[in-house]
Amino acid sequence: MQALRAGDAKALGKALTNELQPAACSLRPALRLVLDVGVDYGALGGIVSGSGPTVAFLVSDDDHAMDLTVALSGSGVVSSVVRANGPAHGARIIESF
């Protein structure tokens, strides 16, 4: 929450967690490869969404997003790549735990 409030993308990238990620990666080893490609191409953080197979990355800017998109597309370990940007208008923290 501190990283979000401070707008600190690097800290937010390091804070991304999913308790199901280790299990998902053990069942689908290709997820680990996708995460590794993201780190290799400068993602600030990556996370498996839910129990997989979707992976999301946080990058610092449009140039890094494009580099990562190209790298993932050419890696042979993903079937498709979708880029999104933010902030999403109207998005807000409604409850913190």
Short mmCIF file of C-alpha atoms in Angstrom, two decimals:
data_model
loop_
_atom_site.label_atom_id
_atom_site.label_comp_id
_atom_site.label_asym_id
_atom_site.label_seq_id
_atom_site.Cartn_x
_atom_site.Cartn_y
_atom_site.Cartn_z
CA MET A 1 0.00 0.00 0.00
CA GLN A 2 2.88 2.37 0.76
CA ALA A 3 4.27 1.88 -2.76
CA LEU A 4 0.86 2.64 -4.28
CA ARG A 5 0.32 5.73 -2.16
CA ALA A 6 3.83 6.99 -2.89
CA GLY A 7 3.59 6.27 -6.61
CA ASP A 8 6.79 4.21 -6.33
CA ALA A 9 6.65 1.83 -9.29
CA LYS A 10 9.90 0.04 -8.40
CA ALA A 11 8.71 -0.72 -4.87
CA LEU A 12 5.34 -1.80 -6.23
CA GLY A 13 7.01 -4.18 -8.68
CA LYS A 14 8.96 -5.78 -5.85
CA ALA A 15 5.81 -6.08 -3.75
CA LEU A 16 3.74 -8.01 -6.31
CA THR A 17 2.80 -11.36 -4.77
CA ASN A 18 0.40 -14.20 -5.36
CA GLU A 19 0.27 -17.11 -2.94
CA LEU A 20 -0.85 -19.42 -5.76
CA GLN A 21 2.11 -18.53 -7.98
CA PRO A 22 4.53 -21.24 -6.77
CA ALA A 23 1.87 -23.94 -7.21
CA ALA A 24 0.88 -22.60 -10.63
CA CYS A 25 4.51 -22.54 -11.75
CA SER A 26 5.07 -26.10 -10.55
CA LEU A 27 2.03 -27.30 -12.50
CA ARG A 28 2.84 -25.16 -15.55
CA PRO A 29 6.64 -24.67 -15.76
CA ALA A 30 6.20 -22.43 -18.82
CA LEU A 31 4.84 -19.75 -16.46
CA ARG A 32 8.28 -19.54 -14.83
CA LEU A 33 9.81 -19.05 -18.28
CA VAL A 34 7.40 -16.20 -19.01
CA LEU A 35 8.24 -14.55 -15.67
CA ASP A 36 11.95 -14.93 -16.40
CA VAL A 37 11.59 -13.27 -19.82
CA GLY A 38 9.83 -10.37 -18.13
CA VAL A 39 12.63 -9.86 -15.63
CA ASP A 40 15.28 -10.25 -18.34
CA TYR A 41 13.63 -7.47 -20.34
CA GLY A 42 13.36 -4.99 -17.49
CA ALA A 43 9.96 -5.54 -15.93
CA LEU A 44 9.73 -3.96 -12.49
CA GLY A 45 7.70 -6.95 -11.38
CA GLY A 46 5.65 -9.82 -12.68
CA ILE A 47 2.84 -11.87 -11.27
CA VAL A 48 0.77 -14.89 -12.22
CA SER A 49 -2.88 -13.87 -12.23
CA GLY A 50 -4.92 -16.16 -10.02
CA SER A 51 -3.84 -19.75 -10.56
CA GLY A 52 -2.64 -19.03 -14.12
CA PRO A 53 -2.16 -19.07 -17.03
CA THR A 54 -2.20 -15.26 -17.30
CA VAL A 55 0.91 -13.31 -16.30
CA ALA A 56 0.98 -9.55 -15.78
CA PHE A 57 4.06 -7.32 -15.72
CA LEU A 58 4.65 -3.82 -14.42
CA VAL A 59 7.05 -1.71 -16.47
CA SER A 60 8.30 1.83 -16.03
CA ASP A 61 7.24 3.36 -19.35
CA ASP A 62 5.95 2.82 -22.88
CA ASP A 63 9.40 2.02 -24.27
CA HIS A 64 9.90 -0.79 -21.75
CA ALA A 65 6.38 -2.01 -22.44
CA MET A 66 7.14 -2.24 -26.15
CA ASP A 67 10.48 -3.99 -25.52
CA LEU A 68 8.77 -6.51 -23.28
CA THR A 69 5.92 -7.02 -25.75
CA VAL A 70 8.39 -7.78 -28.53
CA ALA A 71 10.48 -10.05 -26.30
CA LEU A 72 7.47 -12.03 -25.09
CA SER A 73 6.00 -12.30 -28.58
CA GLY A 74 9.28 -13.65 -29.93
CA SER A 75 10.03 -15.91 -26.97
CA GLY A 76 7.86 -18.81 -28.05
CA VAL A 77 6.53 -19.21 -24.51
CA VAL A 78 3.32 -17.16 -24.84
CA SER A 79 0.38 -17.41 -27.19
CA SER A 80 -0.55 -13.74 -27.07
CA VAL A 81 0.47 -10.43 -25.51
CA VAL A 82 -1.82 -7.56 -24.60
CA ARG A 83 -0.48 -4.17 -23.52
CA ALA A 84 -2.44 -1.95 -21.18
CA ASN A 85 -1.60 1.35 -19.59
CA GLY A 86 -2.79 3.34 -16.63
CA PRO A 87 -3.72 4.88 -14.47
CA ALA A 88 -7.26 3.76 -15.00
CA HIS A 89 -9.54 6.74 -14.57
CA GLY A 90 -11.69 6.25 -11.53
CA ALA A 91 -9.53 3.46 -10.09
CA ARG A 92 -9.07 3.90 -6.37
CA ILE A 93 -8.24 1.96 -3.26
CA ILE A 94 -11.50 1.10 -1.57
CA GLU A 95 -10.13 -1.01 1.26
CA SER A 96 -6.70 -1.96 2.48
CA PHE A 97 -5.80 -4.96 4.56
#
